[in-house]
PDB file of C-alpha atoms in Angstrom:
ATOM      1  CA  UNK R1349     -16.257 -16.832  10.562  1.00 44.00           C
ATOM      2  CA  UNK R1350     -17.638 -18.398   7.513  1.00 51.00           C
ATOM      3  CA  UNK R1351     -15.285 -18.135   4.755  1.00 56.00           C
ATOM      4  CA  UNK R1352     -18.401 -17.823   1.763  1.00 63.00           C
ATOM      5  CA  UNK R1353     -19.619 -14.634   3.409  1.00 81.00           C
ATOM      6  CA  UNK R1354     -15.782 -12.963   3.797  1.00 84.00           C
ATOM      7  CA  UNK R1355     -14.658 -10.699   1.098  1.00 86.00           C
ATOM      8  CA  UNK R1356     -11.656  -9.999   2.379  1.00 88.00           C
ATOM      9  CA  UNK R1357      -9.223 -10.080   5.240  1.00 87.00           C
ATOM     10  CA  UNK R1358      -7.005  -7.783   6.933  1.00 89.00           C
ATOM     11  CA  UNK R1359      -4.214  -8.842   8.222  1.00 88.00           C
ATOM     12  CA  UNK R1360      -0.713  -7.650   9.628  1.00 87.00           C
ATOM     13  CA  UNK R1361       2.218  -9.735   7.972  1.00 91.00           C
ATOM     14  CA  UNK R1362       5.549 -10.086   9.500  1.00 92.00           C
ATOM     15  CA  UNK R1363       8.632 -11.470   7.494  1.00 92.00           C
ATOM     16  CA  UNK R1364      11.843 -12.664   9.786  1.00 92.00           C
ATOM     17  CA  UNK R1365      14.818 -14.669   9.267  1.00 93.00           C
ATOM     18  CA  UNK R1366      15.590 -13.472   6.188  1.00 94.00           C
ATOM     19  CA  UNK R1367      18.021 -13.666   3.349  1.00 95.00           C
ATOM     20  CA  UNK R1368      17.833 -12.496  -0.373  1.00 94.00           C
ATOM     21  CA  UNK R1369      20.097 -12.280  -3.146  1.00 93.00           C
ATOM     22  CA  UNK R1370      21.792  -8.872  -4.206  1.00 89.00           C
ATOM     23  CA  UNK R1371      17.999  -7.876  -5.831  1.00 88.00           C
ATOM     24  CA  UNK R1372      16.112  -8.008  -2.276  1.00 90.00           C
ATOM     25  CA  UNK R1373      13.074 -10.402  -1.361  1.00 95.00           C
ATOM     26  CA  UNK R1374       9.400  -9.803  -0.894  1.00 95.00           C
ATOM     27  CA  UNK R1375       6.300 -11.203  -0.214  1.00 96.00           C
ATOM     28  CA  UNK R1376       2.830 -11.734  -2.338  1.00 95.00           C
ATOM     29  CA  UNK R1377      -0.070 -12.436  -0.675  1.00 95.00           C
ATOM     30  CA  UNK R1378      -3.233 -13.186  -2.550  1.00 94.00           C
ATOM     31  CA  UNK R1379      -6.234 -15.476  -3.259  1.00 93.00           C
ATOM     32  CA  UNK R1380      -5.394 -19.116  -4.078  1.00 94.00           C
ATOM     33  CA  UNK R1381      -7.915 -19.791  -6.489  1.00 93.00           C
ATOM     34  CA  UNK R1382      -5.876 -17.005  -9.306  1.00 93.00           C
ATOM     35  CA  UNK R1383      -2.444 -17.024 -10.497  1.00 95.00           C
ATOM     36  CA  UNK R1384       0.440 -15.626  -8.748  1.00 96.00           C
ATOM     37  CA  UNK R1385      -0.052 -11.956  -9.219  1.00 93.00           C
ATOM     38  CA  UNK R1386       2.736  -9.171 -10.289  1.00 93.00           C
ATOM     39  CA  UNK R1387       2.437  -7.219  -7.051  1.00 94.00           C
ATOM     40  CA  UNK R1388       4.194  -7.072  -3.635  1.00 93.00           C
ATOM     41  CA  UNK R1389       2.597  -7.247  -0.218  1.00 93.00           C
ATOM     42  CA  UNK R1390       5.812  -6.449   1.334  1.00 93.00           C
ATOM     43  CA  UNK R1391       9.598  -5.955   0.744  1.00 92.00           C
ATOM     44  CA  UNK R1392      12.865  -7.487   2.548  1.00 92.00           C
ATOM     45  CA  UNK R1393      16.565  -7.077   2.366  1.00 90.00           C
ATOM     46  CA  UNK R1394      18.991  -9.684   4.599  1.00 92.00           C
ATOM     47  CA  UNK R1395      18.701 -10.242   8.236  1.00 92.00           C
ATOM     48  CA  UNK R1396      15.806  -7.695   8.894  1.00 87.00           C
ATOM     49  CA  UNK R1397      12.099  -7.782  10.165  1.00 88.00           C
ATOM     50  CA  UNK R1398       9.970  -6.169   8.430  1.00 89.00           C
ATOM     51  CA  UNK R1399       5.947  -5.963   9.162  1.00 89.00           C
ATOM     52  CA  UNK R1400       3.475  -4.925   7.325  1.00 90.00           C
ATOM     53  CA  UNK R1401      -0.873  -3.991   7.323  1.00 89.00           C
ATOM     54  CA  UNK R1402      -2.310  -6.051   4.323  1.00 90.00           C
ATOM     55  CA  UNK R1403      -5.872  -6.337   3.001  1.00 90.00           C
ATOM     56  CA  UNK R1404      -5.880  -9.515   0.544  1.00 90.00           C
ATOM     57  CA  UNK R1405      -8.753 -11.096  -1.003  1.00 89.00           C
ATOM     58  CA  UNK R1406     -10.230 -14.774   0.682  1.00 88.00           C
ATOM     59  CA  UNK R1407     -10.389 -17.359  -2.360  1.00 91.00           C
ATOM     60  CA  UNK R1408     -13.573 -19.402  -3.163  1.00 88.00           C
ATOM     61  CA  UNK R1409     -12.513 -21.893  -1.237  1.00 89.00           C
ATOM     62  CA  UNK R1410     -11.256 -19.765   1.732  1.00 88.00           C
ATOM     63  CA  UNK R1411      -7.938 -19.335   2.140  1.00 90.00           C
ATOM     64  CA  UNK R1412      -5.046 -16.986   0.936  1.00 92.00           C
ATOM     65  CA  UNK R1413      -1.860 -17.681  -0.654  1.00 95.00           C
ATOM     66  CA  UNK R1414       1.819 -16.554   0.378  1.00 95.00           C
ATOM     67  CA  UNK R1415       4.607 -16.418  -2.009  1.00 96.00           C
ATOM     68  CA  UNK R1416       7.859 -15.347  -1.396  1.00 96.00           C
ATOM     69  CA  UNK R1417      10.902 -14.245  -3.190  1.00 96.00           C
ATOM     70  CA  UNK R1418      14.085 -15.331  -1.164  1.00 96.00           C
ATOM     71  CA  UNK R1419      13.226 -16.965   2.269  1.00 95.00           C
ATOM     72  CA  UNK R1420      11.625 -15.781   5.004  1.00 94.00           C
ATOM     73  CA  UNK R1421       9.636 -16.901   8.125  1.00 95.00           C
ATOM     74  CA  UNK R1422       6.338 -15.848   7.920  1.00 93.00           C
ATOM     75  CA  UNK R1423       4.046 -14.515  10.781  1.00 92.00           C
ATOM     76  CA  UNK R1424       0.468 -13.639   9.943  1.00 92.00           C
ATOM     77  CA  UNK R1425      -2.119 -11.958  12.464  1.00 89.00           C
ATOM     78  CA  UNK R1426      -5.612 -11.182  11.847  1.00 88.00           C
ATOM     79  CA  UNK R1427      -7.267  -8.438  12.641  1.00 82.00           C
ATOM     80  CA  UNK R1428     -10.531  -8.435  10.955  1.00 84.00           C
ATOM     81  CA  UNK R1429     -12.456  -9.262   7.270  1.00 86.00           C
ATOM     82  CA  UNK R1430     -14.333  -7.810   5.011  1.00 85.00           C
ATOM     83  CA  UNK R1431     -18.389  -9.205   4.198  1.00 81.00           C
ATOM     84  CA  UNK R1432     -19.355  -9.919   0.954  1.00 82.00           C
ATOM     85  CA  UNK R1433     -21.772  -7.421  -0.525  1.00 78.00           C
ATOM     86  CA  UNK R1434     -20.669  -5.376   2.257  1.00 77.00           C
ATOM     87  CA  UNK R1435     -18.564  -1.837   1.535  1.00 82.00           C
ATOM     88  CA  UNK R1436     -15.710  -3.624   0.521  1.00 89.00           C
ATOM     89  CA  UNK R1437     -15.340  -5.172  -3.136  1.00 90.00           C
ATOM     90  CA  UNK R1438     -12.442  -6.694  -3.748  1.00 89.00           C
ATOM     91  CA  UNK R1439     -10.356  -7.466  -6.905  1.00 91.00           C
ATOM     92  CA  UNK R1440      -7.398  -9.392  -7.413  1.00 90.00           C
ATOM     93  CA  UNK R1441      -4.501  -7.412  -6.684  1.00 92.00           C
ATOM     94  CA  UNK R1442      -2.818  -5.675  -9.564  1.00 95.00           C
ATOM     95  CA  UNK R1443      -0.261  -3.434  -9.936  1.00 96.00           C
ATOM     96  CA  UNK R1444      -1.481  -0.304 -11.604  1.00 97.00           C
ATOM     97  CA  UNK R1445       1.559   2.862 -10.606  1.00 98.00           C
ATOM     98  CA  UNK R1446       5.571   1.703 -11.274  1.00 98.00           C
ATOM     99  CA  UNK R1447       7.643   4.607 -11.948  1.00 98.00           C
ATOM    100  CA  UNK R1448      10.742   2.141 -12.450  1.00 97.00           C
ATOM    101  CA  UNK R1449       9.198   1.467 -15.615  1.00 97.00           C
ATOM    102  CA  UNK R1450       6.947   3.341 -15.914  1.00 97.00           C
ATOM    103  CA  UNK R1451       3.419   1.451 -15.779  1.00 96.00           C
ATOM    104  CA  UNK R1452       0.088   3.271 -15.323  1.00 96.00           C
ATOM    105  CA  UNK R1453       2.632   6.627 -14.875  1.00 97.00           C
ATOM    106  CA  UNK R1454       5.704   8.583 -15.912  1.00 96.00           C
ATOM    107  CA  UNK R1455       8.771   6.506 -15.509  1.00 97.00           C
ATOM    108  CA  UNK R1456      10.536   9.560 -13.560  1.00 97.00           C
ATOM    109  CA  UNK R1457      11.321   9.616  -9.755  1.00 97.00           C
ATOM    110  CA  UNK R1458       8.667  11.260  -7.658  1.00 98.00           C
ATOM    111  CA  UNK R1459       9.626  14.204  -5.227  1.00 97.00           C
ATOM    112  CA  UNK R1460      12.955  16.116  -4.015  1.00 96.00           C
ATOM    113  CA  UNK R1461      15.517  15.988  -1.194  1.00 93.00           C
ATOM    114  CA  UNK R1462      14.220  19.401  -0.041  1.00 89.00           C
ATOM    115  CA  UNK R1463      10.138  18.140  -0.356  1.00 88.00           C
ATOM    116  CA  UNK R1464       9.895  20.851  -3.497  1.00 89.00           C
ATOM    117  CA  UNK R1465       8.578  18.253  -5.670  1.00 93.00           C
ATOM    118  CA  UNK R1466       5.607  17.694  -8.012  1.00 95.00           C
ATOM    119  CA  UNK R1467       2.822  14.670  -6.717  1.00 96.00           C
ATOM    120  CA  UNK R1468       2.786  11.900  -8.707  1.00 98.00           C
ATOM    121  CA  UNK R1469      -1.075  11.828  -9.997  1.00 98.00           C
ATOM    122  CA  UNK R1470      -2.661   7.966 -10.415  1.00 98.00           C
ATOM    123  CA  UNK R1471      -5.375   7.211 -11.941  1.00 97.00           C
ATOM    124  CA  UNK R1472      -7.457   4.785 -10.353  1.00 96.00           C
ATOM    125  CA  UNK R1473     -11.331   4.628 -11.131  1.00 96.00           C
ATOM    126  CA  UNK R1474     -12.015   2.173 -14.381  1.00 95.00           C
ATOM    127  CA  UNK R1475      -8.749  -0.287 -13.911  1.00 94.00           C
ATOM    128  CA  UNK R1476      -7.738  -3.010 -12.135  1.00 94.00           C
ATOM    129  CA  UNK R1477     -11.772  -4.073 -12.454  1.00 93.00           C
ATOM    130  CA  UNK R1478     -12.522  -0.639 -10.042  1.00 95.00           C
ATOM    131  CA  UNK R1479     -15.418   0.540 -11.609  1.00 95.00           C
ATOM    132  CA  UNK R1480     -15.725   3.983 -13.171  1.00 95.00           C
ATOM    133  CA  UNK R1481     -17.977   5.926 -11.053  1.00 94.00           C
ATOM    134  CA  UNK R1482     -19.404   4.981  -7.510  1.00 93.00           C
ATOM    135  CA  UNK R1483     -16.148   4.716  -5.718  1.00 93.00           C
ATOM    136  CA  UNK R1484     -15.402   6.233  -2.487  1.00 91.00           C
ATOM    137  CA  UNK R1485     -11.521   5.134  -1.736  1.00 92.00           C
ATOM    138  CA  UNK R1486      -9.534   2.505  -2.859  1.00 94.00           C
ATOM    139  CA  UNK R1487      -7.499   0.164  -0.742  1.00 94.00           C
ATOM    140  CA  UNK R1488      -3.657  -0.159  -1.637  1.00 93.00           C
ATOM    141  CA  UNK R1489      -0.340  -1.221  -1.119  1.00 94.00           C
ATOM    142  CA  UNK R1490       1.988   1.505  -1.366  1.00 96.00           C
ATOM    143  CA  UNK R1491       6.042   1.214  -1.916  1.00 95.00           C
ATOM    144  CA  UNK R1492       8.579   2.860  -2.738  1.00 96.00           C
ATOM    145  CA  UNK R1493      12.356   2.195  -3.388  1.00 95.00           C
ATOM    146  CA  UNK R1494      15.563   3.420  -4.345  1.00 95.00           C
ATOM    147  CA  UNK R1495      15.058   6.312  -2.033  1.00 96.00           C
ATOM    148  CA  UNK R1496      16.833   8.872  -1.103  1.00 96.00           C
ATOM    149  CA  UNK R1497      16.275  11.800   1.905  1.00 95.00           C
ATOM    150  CA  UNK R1498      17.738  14.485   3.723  1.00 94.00           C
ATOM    151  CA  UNK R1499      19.195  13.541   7.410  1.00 92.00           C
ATOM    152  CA  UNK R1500      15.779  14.044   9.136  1.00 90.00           C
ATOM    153  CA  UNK R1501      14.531  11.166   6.709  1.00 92.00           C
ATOM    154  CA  UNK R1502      11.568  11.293   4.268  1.00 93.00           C
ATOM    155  CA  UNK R1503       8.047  10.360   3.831  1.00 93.00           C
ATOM    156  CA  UNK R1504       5.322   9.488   1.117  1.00 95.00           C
ATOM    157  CA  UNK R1505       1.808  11.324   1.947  1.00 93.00           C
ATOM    158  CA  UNK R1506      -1.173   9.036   0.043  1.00 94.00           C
ATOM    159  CA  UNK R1507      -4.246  11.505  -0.481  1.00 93.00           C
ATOM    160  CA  UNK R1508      -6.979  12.351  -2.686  1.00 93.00           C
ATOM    161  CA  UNK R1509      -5.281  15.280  -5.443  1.00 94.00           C
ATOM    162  CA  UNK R1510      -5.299  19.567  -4.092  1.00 91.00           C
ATOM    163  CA  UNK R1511      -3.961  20.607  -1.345  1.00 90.00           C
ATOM    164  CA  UNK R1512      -1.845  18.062   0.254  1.00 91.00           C
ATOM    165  CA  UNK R1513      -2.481  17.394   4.020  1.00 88.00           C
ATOM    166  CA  UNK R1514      -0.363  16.747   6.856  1.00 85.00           C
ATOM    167  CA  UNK R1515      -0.112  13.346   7.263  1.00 85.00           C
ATOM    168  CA  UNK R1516       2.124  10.672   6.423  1.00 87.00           C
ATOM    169  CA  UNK R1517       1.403   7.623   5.037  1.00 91.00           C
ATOM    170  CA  UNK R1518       4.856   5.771   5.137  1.00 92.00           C
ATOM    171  CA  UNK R1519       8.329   7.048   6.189  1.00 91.00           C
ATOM    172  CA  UNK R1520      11.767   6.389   4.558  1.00 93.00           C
ATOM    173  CA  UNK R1521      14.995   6.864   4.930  1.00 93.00           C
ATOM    174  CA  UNK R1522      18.392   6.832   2.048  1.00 96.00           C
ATOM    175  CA  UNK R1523      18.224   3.199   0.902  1.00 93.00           C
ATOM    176  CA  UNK R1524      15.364   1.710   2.310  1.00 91.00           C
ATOM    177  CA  UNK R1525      12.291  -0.013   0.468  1.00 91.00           C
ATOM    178  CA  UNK R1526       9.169   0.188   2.279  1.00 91.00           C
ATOM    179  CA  UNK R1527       6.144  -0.500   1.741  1.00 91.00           C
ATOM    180  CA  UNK R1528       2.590  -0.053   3.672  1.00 92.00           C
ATOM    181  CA  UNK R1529      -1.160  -0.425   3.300  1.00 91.00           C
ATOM    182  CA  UNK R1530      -3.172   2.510   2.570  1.00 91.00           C
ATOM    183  CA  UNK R1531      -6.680   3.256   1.832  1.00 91.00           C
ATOM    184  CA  UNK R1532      -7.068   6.322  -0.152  1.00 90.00           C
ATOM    185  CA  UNK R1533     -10.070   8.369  -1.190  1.00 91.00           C
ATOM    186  CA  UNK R1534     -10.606   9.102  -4.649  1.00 94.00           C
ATOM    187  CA  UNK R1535     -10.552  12.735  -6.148  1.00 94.00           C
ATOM    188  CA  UNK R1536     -13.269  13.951  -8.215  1.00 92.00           C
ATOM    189  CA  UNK R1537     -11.322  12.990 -11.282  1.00 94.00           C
ATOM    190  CA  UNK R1538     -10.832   9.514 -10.414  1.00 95.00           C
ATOM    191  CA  UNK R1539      -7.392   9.474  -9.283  1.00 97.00           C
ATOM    192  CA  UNK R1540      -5.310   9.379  -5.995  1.00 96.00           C
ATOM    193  CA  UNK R1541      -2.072  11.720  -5.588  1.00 97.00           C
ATOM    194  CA  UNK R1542       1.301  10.672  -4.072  1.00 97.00           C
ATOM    195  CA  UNK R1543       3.784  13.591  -2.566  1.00 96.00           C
ATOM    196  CA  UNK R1544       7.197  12.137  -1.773  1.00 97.00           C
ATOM    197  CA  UNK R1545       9.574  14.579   0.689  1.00 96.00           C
ATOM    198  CA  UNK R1546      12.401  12.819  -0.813  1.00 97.00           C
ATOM    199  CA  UNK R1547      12.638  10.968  -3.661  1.00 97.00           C
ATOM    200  CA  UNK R1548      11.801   7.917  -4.411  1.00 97.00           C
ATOM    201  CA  UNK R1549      10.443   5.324  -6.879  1.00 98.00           C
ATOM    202  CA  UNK R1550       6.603   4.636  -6.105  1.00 98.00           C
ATOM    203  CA  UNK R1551       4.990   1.274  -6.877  1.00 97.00           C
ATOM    204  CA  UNK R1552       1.050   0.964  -6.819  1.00 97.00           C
ATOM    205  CA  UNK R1553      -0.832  -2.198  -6.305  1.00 96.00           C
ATOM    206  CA  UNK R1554      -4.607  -2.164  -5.654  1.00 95.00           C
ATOM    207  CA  UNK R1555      -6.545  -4.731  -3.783  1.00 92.00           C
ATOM    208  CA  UNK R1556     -10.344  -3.566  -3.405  1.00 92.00           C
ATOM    209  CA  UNK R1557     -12.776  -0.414  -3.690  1.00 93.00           C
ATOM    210  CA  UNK R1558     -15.299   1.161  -1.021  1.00 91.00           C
ATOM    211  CA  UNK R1559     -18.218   2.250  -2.860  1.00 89.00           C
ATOM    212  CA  UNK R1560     -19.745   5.751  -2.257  1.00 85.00           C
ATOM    213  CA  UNK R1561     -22.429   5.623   0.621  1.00 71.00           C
ATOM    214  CA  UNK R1562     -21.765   1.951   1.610  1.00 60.00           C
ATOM    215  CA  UNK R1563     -20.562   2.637   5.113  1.00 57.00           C
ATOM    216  CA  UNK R1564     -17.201   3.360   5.128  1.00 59.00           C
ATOM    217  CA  UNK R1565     -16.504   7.328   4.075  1.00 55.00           C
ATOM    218  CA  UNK R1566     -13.412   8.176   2.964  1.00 54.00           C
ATOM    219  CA  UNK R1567     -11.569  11.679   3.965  1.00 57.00           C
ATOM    220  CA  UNK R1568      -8.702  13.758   3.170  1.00 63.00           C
ATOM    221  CA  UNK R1569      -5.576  12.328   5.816  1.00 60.00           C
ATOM    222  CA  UNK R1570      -5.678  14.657   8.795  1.00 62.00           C
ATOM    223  CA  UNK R1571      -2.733  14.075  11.347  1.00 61.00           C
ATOM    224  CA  UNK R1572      -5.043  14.416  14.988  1.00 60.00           C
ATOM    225  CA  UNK R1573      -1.666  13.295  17.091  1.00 58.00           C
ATOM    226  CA  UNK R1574       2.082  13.874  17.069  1.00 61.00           C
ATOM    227  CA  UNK R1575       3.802  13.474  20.509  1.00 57.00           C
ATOM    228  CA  UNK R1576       7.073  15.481  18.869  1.00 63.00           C
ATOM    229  CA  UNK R1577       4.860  18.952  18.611  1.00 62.00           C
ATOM    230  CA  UNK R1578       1.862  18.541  21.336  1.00 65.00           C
ATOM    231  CA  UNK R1579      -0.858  17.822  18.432  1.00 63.00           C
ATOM    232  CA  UNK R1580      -3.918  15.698  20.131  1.00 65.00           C
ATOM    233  CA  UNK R1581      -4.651  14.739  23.437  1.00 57.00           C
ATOM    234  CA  UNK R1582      -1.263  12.855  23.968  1.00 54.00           C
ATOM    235  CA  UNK R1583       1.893  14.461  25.685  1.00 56.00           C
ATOM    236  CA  UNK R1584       5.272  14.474  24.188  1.00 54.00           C
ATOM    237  CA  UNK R1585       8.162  11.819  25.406  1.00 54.00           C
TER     238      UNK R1585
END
């Protein structure tokens, strides 16, 4: 591909052979030609493996950047890019939701062990360099940390704000930081809603915007398969 007419790429990132200090490791991937941005593409403890779906930015010059914090092999697949002028716009990623301290949102834990509690609401439309109006969905990395769940484990369900769908868009357990790409559409009031079952701190960082009628449309989540109840055209186990 020619790197002046990619956007973007997307990408699944792998980090093995770990090891971290007693705050954890992760991984920032971004474009070479900015600085080192305050956002994480994924997150690591000791000894694991830990993959990830990333959409980062190409530089001028074509290439992306990988920084990590504590060591880690790196394995990067490809799995397609974005063109420029195309639906995709990016921006250099920026963190713009961290309830540990509460940027961009309450500094408050989002959700309950028993999935009673209130969505976190983000507002995403006119920051981060995503425009005000014209946006479709925006495309994110989404973690969250200190967790804590029930023993059937918990989940974080990315979505535009009403009624909140069935569909997951990462799953957690008591102690676990995990993060995962999502593209989310954007309510009518310019921000995207987060519903822990659990609880859990959330950390938002955006990468890029689809605008409105530019050939990707953006939907509520809709789960169309699940082998555990019979949903789709799959069988169970």
């Amino acid at each position: 591909m020619l790197f002046r007419s990619v956007s973007a790429i997307s990408l699944n990132l792998t980090a093995t052979g770990t090891s971290v200090d007693k705050y954890g490791g992760y991984v920032t991937v971004y474009p070479c030609d900015v600085a080192l941005p305050n956002v994480s593409s994924l997150n690591f403890s000791a000894n694991v493996s830990v993959p990830n779906a990333v959409v980062v930015p190409m530089s001028s010059t074509g290439d992306v950047c990988f920084y990590v914090r504590g060591q880690a092999d790196l394995i990067a697949d490809v799995n397609g890019w974005f063109a420029t002028g195309g639906s995709f716009t990016k921006v250099t990623p920026q963190r713009i939701a961290d309830t540990r301290n509460g940027t961009g949102v309450p500094r408050a834990k989002v959700g309950a062990i028993n999935g009673g509690g209130t969505a976190l609401e983000v507002p995403v439309l006119n920051r981060a360099n995503i425009p005000a109006s014209g946006v479709d969905a925006v495309s994110m990395n989404v973690t969250v940390t200190g967790t804590r769940s029930n023993a059937y484990g918990g989940y974080v369900t990315v979505y535009p704000c009403g009624t909140v769908p069935d569909a997951s868009s990462l799953n957690f357990t008591t102690g676990q930081t995990v993060p995962n790409a999502a593209i989310a559409r954007v309510s009518a009031n310019g921000t995207v809603c987060v519903m822990v079952y659990g609880e859990a701190d959330v950390i938002i960082d955006v990468n890029g915007w689809f605008g409105t009628n530019l050939g990707f449309a953006g939907m509520t989540p809709v789960r169309v398969s699940d082998t555990r109840r019979g949903i789709g055209s799959v069988p169970g186990k």
